[in-house]
Amino acid sequence: MRYLAVLGRQPKISLAELEALFGDVIPLSDELAEFESDKLPDVKRLGGTQKIATKIDGPIQGFLRTLPKTNKITLGVSDYSKGATAFKAQGEALKLKRFLIKNGQSVRVVPNKEPALSSATSFHNKLWSENKLELIKFGKRYYRVLQVQNIDAYVERDQARPARDAKVGMLPPKLAQILINLCGNLPKESYLLDPFCGTGVVLQEGLLMGYQVKGSDLSERMIEYTKKNLVWLSQNKSRILEQSQTVETFEHDIVQGDAMNHEWQQPIDLVACETYLGPPMSMPPTEIKLKTAKQECKGIILGFLKNLARQTKVGTPVVIAVPAWLRPNGEYERLNFLDEIENLSYNVESFRNLGQRDLLYHREKQIVAREIIVLRKK
């Protein structure tokens, strides 16, 4: 069946995530893409997809006539058409409201501050249930929203964890999900390795997806942070899992070790991590400071990949986030070491709808961005 995805704030990376999981993805705009899936995907697993919808066949009025008349309808409209405005989207919602009222319905319209309702607005108004719905308009096409990202769950998994350290960088749970999903569809209970586990965000999201996880970090303090956070996750799983992917167990193996020479326990089925990003920076670095940081990061990352290559089997997916630095001209300078990586027995994966330069994850004016590299062991 074909579904519509409303893409997140990093739409190119969102497309890559969908392609890794579902294969054939058709971009409709900068914000929308269609994809095929045998069953309804779980939006809670997709870090880069804000909403999932299905197309309404035939005239919209015919669909509206099928809505139950037992309760009041809450209606929201998101307009992704070219030239859409909040005024036009609200006008469309009011037009549909008038039609529903003529057909004996009681209707409340969710007001539009923008052409499209935010995922937070959609979620908090529960616009995916029988009597509460969000319609997506794209040109002459209409879609009904089936699932919406739970923004509250992401905030809790990010900010309620007991051990956090802003100095080492804060990996967003959504990005952690994307890194894991870029490995592709692997069976539940597969073994996920994060060799730079930090405070354990990738391992946390891996557990919520149903993977067995193992992690390591050079810092003893980070190992303690990870263990503390995963204990917190286990203690609160009954509440958290009402908002996230159901899993059977929370088994994990966390050890201190240098990623350039550590021997990890087997098996290793997939690897997802944010590697060393260099020293924290509050402004674009000078050329000398940048050169030093690039040399240090490249040495650590290539050393890690060389060590990992001898411990993984052919076909193992390896997804890494590596640093890129903001320059005074507003562009990001990257490590540019894909040829060196391929010489270490990896293939760099390509995507149909984007190139490697599109896989840059960053906020506006962020000094150190993350370039995502998707590899597979030769």
JSON list of C-alpha atoms in Angstrom, two decimals, residues 183-348:
[
{"chain": "A", "resi": 183, "resn": "CYS", "atom": "CA", "xyz": [21.08, 0.46, 8.56]},
{"chain": "A", "resi": 184, "resn": "GLY", "atom": "CA", "xyz": [17.90, -0.89, 6.97]},
{"chain": "A", "resi": 185, "resn": "ASN", "atom": "CA", "xyz": [15.29, -3.39, 8.12]},
{"chain": "A", "resi": 186, "resn": "LEU", "atom": "CA", "xyz": [16.91, -5.94, 10.40]},
{"chain": "A", "resi": 187, "resn": "PRO", "atom": "CA", "xyz": [15.11, -8.56, 12.50]},
{"chain": "A", "resi": 188, "resn": "LYS", "atom": "CA", "xyz": [14.20, -7.76, 16.08]},
{"chain": "A", "resi": 189, "resn": "GLU", "atom": "CA", "xyz": [16.76, -9.04, 18.57]},
{"chain": "A", "resi": 190, "resn": "SER", "atom": "CA", "xyz": [19.60, -8.18, 16.15]},
{"chain": "A", "resi": 191, "resn": "TYR", "atom": "CA", "xyz": [22.72, -6.92, 17.90]},
{"chain": "A", "resi": 192, "resn": "LEU", "atom": "CA", "xyz": [23.31, -3.17, 17.57]},
{"chain": "A", "resi": 193, "resn": "LEU", "atom": "CA", "xyz": [26.75, -1.79, 18.43]},
{"chain": "A", "resi": 194, "resn": "ASP", "atom": "CA", "xyz": [27.56, 1.84, 19.30]},
{"chain": "A", "resi": 195, "resn": "PRO", "atom": "CA", "xyz": [31.34, 2.15, 19.82]},
{"chain": "A", "resi": 196, "resn": "PHE", "atom": "CA", "xyz": [31.09, 5.84, 20.88]},
{"chain": "A", "resi": 197, "resn": "CYS", "atom": "CA", "xyz": [28.05, 5.46, 23.12]},
{"chain": "A", "resi": 198, "resn": "GLY", "atom": "CA", "xyz": [28.43, 8.70, 25.12]},
{"chain": "A", "resi": 199, "resn": "THR", "atom": "CA", "xyz": [25.32, 9.05, 27.29]},
{"chain": "A", "resi": 200, "resn": "GLY", "atom": "CA", "xyz": [23.60, 6.15, 25.52]},
{"chain": "A", "resi": 201, "resn": "VAL", "atom": "CA", "xyz": [21.06, 7.82, 23.22]},
{"chain": "A", "resi": 202, "resn": "VAL", "atom": "CA", "xyz": [21.61, 5.44, 20.28]},
{"chain": "A", "resi": 203, "resn": "LEU", "atom": "CA", "xyz": [21.46, 2.44, 22.61]},
{"chain": "A", "resi": 204, "resn": "GLN", "atom": "CA", "xyz": [18.27, 3.79, 24.20]},
{"chain": "A", "resi": 205, "resn": "GLU", "atom": "CA", "xyz": [16.55, 4.13, 20.83]},
{"chain": "A", "resi": 206, "resn": "GLY", "atom": "CA", "xyz": [17.86, 0.75, 19.74]},
{"chain": "A", "resi": 207, "resn": "LEU", "atom": "CA", "xyz": [16.28, -0.89, 22.79]},
{"chain": "A", "resi": 208, "resn": "LEU", "atom": "CA", "xyz": [12.97, 0.83, 22.07]},
{"chain": "A", "resi": 209, "resn": "MET", "atom": "CA", "xyz": [13.10, -0.57, 18.52]},
{"chain": "A", "resi": 210, "resn": "GLY", "atom": "CA", "xyz": [13.56, -4.08, 19.83]},
{"chain": "A", "resi": 211, "resn": "TYR", "atom": "CA", "xyz": [17.30, -4.58, 19.25]},
{"chain": "A", "resi": 212, "resn": "GLN", "atom": "CA", "xyz": [19.81, -6.10, 21.64]},
{"chain": "A", "resi": 213, "resn": "VAL", "atom": "CA", "xyz": [22.45, -3.45, 22.24]},
{"chain": "A", "resi": 214, "resn": "LYS", "atom": "CA", "xyz": [26.10, -3.26, 23.15]},
{"chain": "A", "resi": 215, "resn": "GLY", "atom": "CA", "xyz": [28.14, -0.12, 23.55]},
{"chain": "A", "resi": 216, "resn": "SER", "atom": "CA", "xyz": [31.58, 1.12, 24.45]},
{"chain": "A", "resi": 217, "resn": "ASP", "atom": "CA", "xyz": [33.24, 4.45, 25.09]},
{"chain": "A", "resi": 218, "resn": "LEU", "atom": "CA", "xyz": [36.75, 5.61, 25.91]},
{"chain": "A", "resi": 219, "resn": "SER", "atom": "CA", "xyz": [35.46, 7.67, 28.86]},
{"chain": "A", "resi": 220, "resn": "GLU", "atom": "CA", "xyz": [34.68, 5.84, 32.08]},
{"chain": "A", "resi": 221, "resn": "ARG", "atom": "CA", "xyz": [32.35, 8.71, 32.98]},
{"chain": "A", "resi": 222, "resn": "MET", "atom": "CA", "xyz": [30.34, 8.22, 29.77]},
{"chain": "A", "resi": 223, "resn": "ILE", "atom": "CA", "xyz": [30.02, 4.52, 30.53]},
{"chain": "A", "resi": 224, "resn": "GLU", "atom": "CA", "xyz": [28.57, 5.34, 33.94]},
{"chain": "A", "resi": 225, "resn": "TYR", "atom": "CA", "xyz": [26.21, 7.87, 32.32]},
{"chain": "A", "resi": 226, "resn": "THR", "atom": "CA", "xyz": [25.02, 5.30, 29.78]},
{"chain": "A", "resi": 227, "resn": "LYS", "atom": "CA", "xyz": [24.43, 2.65, 32.42]},
{"chain": "A", "resi": 228, "resn": "LYS", "atom": "CA", "xyz": [22.52, 5.11, 34.59]},
{"chain": "A", "resi": 229, "resn": "ASN", "atom": "CA", "xyz": [20.35, 6.21, 31.66]},
{"chain": "A", "resi": 230, "resn": "LEU", "atom": "CA", "xyz": [19.57, 2.66, 30.58]},
{"chain": "A", "resi": 231, "resn": "VAL", "atom": "CA", "xyz": [18.61, 1.75, 34.15]},
{"chain": "A", "resi": 232, "resn": "TRP", "atom": "CA", "xyz": [16.26, 4.75, 34.09]},
{"chain": "A", "resi": 233, "resn": "LEU", "atom": "CA", "xyz": [14.83, 3.55, 30.78]},
{"chain": "A", "resi": 234, "resn": "SER", "atom": "CA", "xyz": [14.22, 0.08, 32.20]},
{"chain": "A", "resi": 235, "resn": "GLN", "atom": "CA", "xyz": [12.56, 1.45, 35.34]},
{"chain": "A", "resi": 236, "resn": "ASN", "atom": "CA", "xyz": [10.24, 3.70, 33.32]},
{"chain": "A", "resi": 237, "resn": "LYS", "atom": "CA", "xyz": [9.61, 1.42, 30.36]},
{"chain": "A", "resi": 238, "resn": "SER", "atom": "CA", "xyz": [5.96, 0.73, 31.24]},
{"chain": "A", "resi": 239, "resn": "ARG", "atom": "CA", "xyz": [5.18, 4.42, 30.80]},
{"chain": "A", "resi": 240, "resn": "ILE", "atom": "CA", "xyz": [7.59, 5.13, 27.96]},
{"chain": "A", "resi": 241, "resn": "LEU", "atom": "CA", "xyz": [6.51, 2.13, 25.92]},
{"chain": "A", "resi": 242, "resn": "GLU", "atom": "CA", "xyz": [2.95, 3.45, 25.78]},
{"chain": "A", "resi": 243, "resn": "GLN", "atom": "CA", "xyz": [4.50, 6.08, 23.53]},
{"chain": "A", "resi": 244, "resn": "SER", "atom": "CA", "xyz": [7.10, 3.99, 21.76]},
{"chain": "A", "resi": 245, "resn": "GLN", "atom": "CA", "xyz": [7.97, 0.70, 20.10]},
{"chain": "A", "resi": 246, "resn": "THR", "atom": "CA", "xyz": [7.18, -2.41, 22.18]},
{"chain": "A", "resi": 247, "resn": "VAL", "atom": "CA", "xyz": [10.15, -4.65, 23.05]},
{"chain": "A", "resi": 248, "resn": "GLU", "atom": "CA", "xyz": [10.48, -7.88, 24.98]},
{"chain": "A", "resi": 249, "resn": "THR", "atom": "CA", "xyz": [13.70, -7.27, 26.93]},
{"chain": "A", "resi": 250, "resn": "PHE", "atom": "CA", "xyz": [16.15, -4.54, 27.86]},
{"chain": "A", "resi": 251, "resn": "GLU", "atom": "CA", "xyz": [19.37, -6.53, 27.78]},
{"chain": "A", "resi": 252, "resn": "HIS", "atom": "CA", "xyz": [22.56, -4.59, 27.09]},
{"chain": "A", "resi": 253, "resn": "ASP", "atom": "CA", "xyz": [26.33, -4.90, 27.28]},
{"chain": "A", "resi": 254, "resn": "ILE", "atom": "CA", "xyz": [28.20, -1.67, 28.09]},
{"chain": "A", "resi": 255, "resn": "VAL", "atom": "CA", "xyz": [32.01, -1.62, 28.51]},
{"chain": "A", "resi": 256, "resn": "GLN", "atom": "CA", "xyz": [34.85, 0.87, 28.57]},
{"chain": "A", "resi": 257, "resn": "GLY", "atom": "CA", "xyz": [37.09, 0.66, 25.54]},
{"chain": "A", "resi": 258, "resn": "ASP", "atom": "CA", "xyz": [38.97, 2.57, 22.85]},
{"chain": "A", "resi": 259, "resn": "ALA", "atom": "CA", "xyz": [37.14, 2.20, 19.54]},
{"chain": "A", "resi": 260, "resn": "MET", "atom": "CA", "xyz": [40.47, 2.07, 17.69]},
{"chain": "A", "resi": 261, "resn": "ASN", "atom": "CA", "xyz": [41.56, -1.19, 19.31]},
{"chain": "A", "resi": 262, "resn": "HIS", "atom": "CA", "xyz": [38.72, -2.62, 21.42]},
{"chain": "A", "resi": 263, "resn": "GLU", "atom": "CA", "xyz": [37.52, -6.21, 20.86]},
{"chain": "A", "resi": 264, "resn": "TRP", "atom": "CA", "xyz": [33.72, -6.27, 20.97]},
{"chain": "A", "resi": 265, "resn": "GLN", "atom": "CA", "xyz": [31.74, -9.37, 21.80]},
{"chain": "A", "resi": 266, "resn": "GLN", "atom": "CA", "xyz": [30.11, -11.10, 18.86]},
{"chain": "A", "resi": 267, "resn": "PRO", "atom": "CA", "xyz": [27.71, -11.05, 17.15]},
{"chain": "A", "resi": 268, "resn": "ILE", "atom": "CA", "xyz": [27.55, -7.58, 15.60]},
{"chain": "A", "resi": 269, "resn": "ASP", "atom": "CA", "xyz": [24.63, -7.23, 13.18]},
{"chain": "A", "resi": 270, "resn": "LEU", "atom": "CA", "xyz": [24.54, -3.45, 12.73]},
{"chain": "A", "resi": 271, "resn": "VAL", "atom": "CA", "xyz": [26.60, -0.47, 13.83]},
{"chain": "A", "resi": 272, "resn": "ALA", "atom": "CA", "xyz": [25.22, 3.05, 14.36]},
{"chain": "A", "resi": 273, "resn": "CYS", "atom": "CA", "xyz": [27.05, 5.84, 16.15]},
{"chain": "A", "resi": 274, "resn": "GLU", "atom": "CA", "xyz": [28.04, 9.44, 16.42]},
{"chain": "A", "resi": 275, "resn": "THR", "atom": "CA", "xyz": [31.83, 9.37, 16.27]},
{"chain": "A", "resi": 276, "resn": "TYR", "atom": "CA", "xyz": [34.23, 11.82, 17.89]},
{"chain": "A", "resi": 277, "resn": "LEU", "atom": "CA", "xyz": [33.23, 15.35, 16.78]},
{"chain": "A", "resi": 278, "resn": "GLY", "atom": "CA", "xyz": [36.32, 17.18, 18.02]},
{"chain": "A", "resi": 279, "resn": "PRO", "atom": "CA", "xyz": [36.52, 19.84, 20.71]},
{"chain": "A", "resi": 280, "resn": "PRO", "atom": "CA", "xyz": [33.43, 21.98, 21.47]},
{"chain": "A", "resi": 281, "resn": "MET", "atom": "CA", "xyz": [33.37, 25.25, 19.52]},
{"chain": "A", "resi": 282, "resn": "SER", "atom": "CA", "xyz": [31.34, 28.42, 20.04]},
{"chain": "A", "resi": 283, "resn": "MET", "atom": "CA", "xyz": [32.42, 30.13, 16.81]},
{"chain": "A", "resi": 284, "resn": "PRO", "atom": "CA", "xyz": [33.80, 29.04, 13.42]},
{"chain": "A", "resi": 285, "resn": "PRO", "atom": "CA", "xyz": [37.38, 27.84, 14.02]},
{"chain": "A", "resi": 286, "resn": "THR", "atom": "CA", "xyz": [40.48, 29.50, 12.63]},
{"chain": "A", "resi": 287, "resn": "GLU", "atom": "CA", "xyz": [42.24, 27.69, 9.81]},
{"chain": "A", "resi": 288, "resn": "ILE", "atom": "CA", "xyz": [44.92, 26.38, 12.16]},
{"chain": "A", "resi": 289, "resn": "LYS", "atom": "CA", "xyz": [42.40, 25.16, 14.73]},
{"chain": "A", "resi": 290, "resn": "LEU", "atom": "CA", "xyz": [40.28, 23.57, 12.00]},
{"chain": "A", "resi": 291, "resn": "LYS", "atom": "CA", "xyz": [43.27, 21.76, 10.50]},
{"chain": "A", "resi": 292, "resn": "THR", "atom": "CA", "xyz": [44.18, 20.33, 13.91]},
{"chain": "A", "resi": 293, "resn": "ALA", "atom": "CA", "xyz": [40.60, 19.23, 14.61]},
{"chain": "A", "resi": 294, "resn": "LYS", "atom": "CA", "xyz": [40.25, 17.59, 11.18]},
{"chain": "A", "resi": 295, "resn": "GLN", "atom": "CA", "xyz": [43.48, 15.64, 11.59]},
{"chain": "A", "resi": 296, "resn": "GLU", "atom": "CA", "xyz": [42.49, 14.44, 15.06]},
{"chain": "A", "resi": 297, "resn": "CYS", "atom": "CA", "xyz": [38.95, 13.42, 14.06]},
{"chain": "A", "resi": 298, "resn": "LYS", "atom": "CA", "xyz": [40.05, 11.73, 10.86]},
{"chain": "A", "resi": 299, "resn": "GLY", "atom": "CA", "xyz": [42.71, 9.71, 12.68]},
{"chain": "A", "resi": 300, "resn": "ILE", "atom": "CA", "xyz": [40.25, 8.48, 15.31]},
{"chain": "A", "resi": 301, "resn": "ILE", "atom": "CA", "xyz": [37.47, 7.65, 12.86]},
{"chain": "A", "resi": 302, "resn": "LEU", "atom": "CA", "xyz": [39.69, 5.83, 10.36]},
{"chain": "A", "resi": 303, "resn": "GLY", "atom": "CA", "xyz": [41.37, 3.96, 13.20]},
{"chain": "A", "resi": 304, "resn": "PHE", "atom": "CA", "xyz": [37.97, 2.88, 14.49]},
{"chain": "A", "resi": 305, "resn": "LEU", "atom": "CA", "xyz": [36.74, 1.77, 11.06]},
{"chain": "A", "resi": 306, "resn": "LYS", "atom": "CA", "xyz": [39.91, -0.23, 10.46]},
{"chain": "A", "resi": 307, "resn": "ASN", "atom": "CA", "xyz": [39.46, -1.96, 13.82]},
{"chain": "A", "resi": 308, "resn": "LEU", "atom": "CA", "xyz": [35.76, -2.59, 13.17]},
{"chain": "A", "resi": 309, "resn": "ALA", "atom": "CA", "xyz": [36.34, -4.03, 9.69]},
{"chain": "A", "resi": 310, "resn": "ARG", "atom": "CA", "xyz": [38.20, -7.05, 11.03]},
{"chain": "A", "resi": 311, "resn": "GLN", "atom": "CA", "xyz": [35.39, -7.78, 13.51]},
{"chain": "A", "resi": 312, "resn": "THR", "atom": "CA", "xyz": [32.37, -7.60, 11.20]},
{"chain": "A", "resi": 313, "resn": "LYS", "atom": "CA", "xyz": [31.10, -9.90, 8.49]},
{"chain": "A", "resi": 314, "resn": "VAL", "atom": "CA", "xyz": [30.46, -9.01, 4.87]},
{"chain": "A", "resi": 315, "resn": "GLY", "atom": "CA", "xyz": [27.26, -7.00, 4.42]},
{"chain": "A", "resi": 316, "resn": "THR", "atom": "CA", "xyz": [27.16, -5.53, 7.94]},
{"chain": "A", "resi": 317, "resn": "PRO", "atom": "CA", "xyz": [25.64, -2.01, 7.80]},
{"chain": "A", "resi": 318, "resn": "VAL", "atom": "CA", "xyz": [27.69, 0.72, 9.49]},
{"chain": "A", "resi": 319, "resn": "VAL", "atom": "CA", "xyz": [26.17, 4.21, 9.83]},
{"chain": "A", "resi": 320, "resn": "ILE", "atom": "CA", "xyz": [28.32, 6.96, 11.32]},
{"chain": "A", "resi": 321, "resn": "ALA", "atom": "CA", "xyz": [27.82, 10.66, 12.04]},
{"chain": "A", "resi": 322, "resn": "VAL", "atom": "CA", "xyz": [31.08, 12.56, 11.59]},
{"chain": "A", "resi": 323, "resn": "PRO", "atom": "CA", "xyz": [31.85, 16.26, 12.08]},
{"chain": "A", "resi": 324, "resn": "ALA", "atom": "CA", "xyz": [31.64, 19.13, 9.60]},
{"chain": "A", "resi": 325, "resn": "TRP", "atom": "CA", "xyz": [32.58, 22.69, 10.58]},
{"chain": "A", "resi": 326, "resn": "LEU", "atom": "CA", "xyz": [30.88, 25.98, 9.77]},
{"chain": "A", "resi": 327, "resn": "ARG", "atom": "CA", "xyz": [33.07, 28.41, 7.86]},
{"chain": "A", "resi": 328, "resn": "PRO", "atom": "CA", "xyz": [32.75, 32.22, 7.74]},
{"chain": "A", "resi": 329, "resn": "ASN", "atom": "CA", "xyz": [31.09, 31.98, 4.29]},
{"chain": "A", "resi": 330, "resn": "GLY", "atom": "CA", "xyz": [28.22, 29.96, 5.77]},
{"chain": "A", "resi": 331, "resn": "GLU", "atom": "CA", "xyz": [29.29, 26.66, 4.18]},
{"chain": "A", "resi": 332, "resn": "TYR", "atom": "CA", "xyz": [30.41, 23.55, 6.05]},
{"chain": "A", "resi": 333, "resn": "GLU", "atom": "CA", "xyz": [33.85, 22.01, 5.61]},
{"chain": "A", "resi": 334, "resn": "ARG", "atom": "CA", "xyz": [33.85, 18.23, 5.73]},
{"chain": "A", "resi": 335, "resn": "LEU", "atom": "CA", "xyz": [36.45, 15.57, 6.33]},
{"chain": "A", "resi": 336, "resn": "ASN", "atom": "CA", "xyz": [36.25, 14.44, 2.67]},
{"chain": "A", "resi": 337, "resn": "PHE", "atom": "CA", "xyz": [37.71, 11.01, 3.34]},
{"chain": "A", "resi": 338, "resn": "LEU", "atom": "CA", "xyz": [35.31, 8.64, 1.58]},
{"chain": "A", "resi": 339, "resn": "ASP", "atom": "CA", "xyz": [38.08, 7.19, -0.63]},
{"chain": "A", "resi": 340, "resn": "GLU", "atom": "CA", "xyz": [40.13, 6.38, 2.47]},
{"chain": "A", "resi": 341, "resn": "ILE", "atom": "CA", "xyz": [37.09, 4.74, 4.08]},
{"chain": "A", "resi": 342, "resn": "GLU", "atom": "CA", "xyz": [36.46, 2.58, 1.00]},
{"chain": "A", "resi": 343, "resn": "ASN", "atom": "CA", "xyz": [40.08, 1.40, 1.16]},
{"chain": "A", "resi": 344, "resn": "LEU", "atom": "CA", "xyz": [39.28, -0.05, 4.61]},
{"chain": "A", "resi": 345, "resn": "SER", "atom": "CA", "xyz": [36.87, -2.64, 3.11]},
{"chain": "A", "resi": 346, "resn": "TYR", "atom": "CA", "xyz": [33.65, -0.62, 3.10]},
{"chain": "A", "resi": 347, "resn": "ASN", "atom": "CA", "xyz": [31.27, 0.42, 0.36]},
{"chain": "A", "resi": 348, "resn": "VAL", "atom": "CA", "xyz": [29.67, 3.85, 0.65]}
]
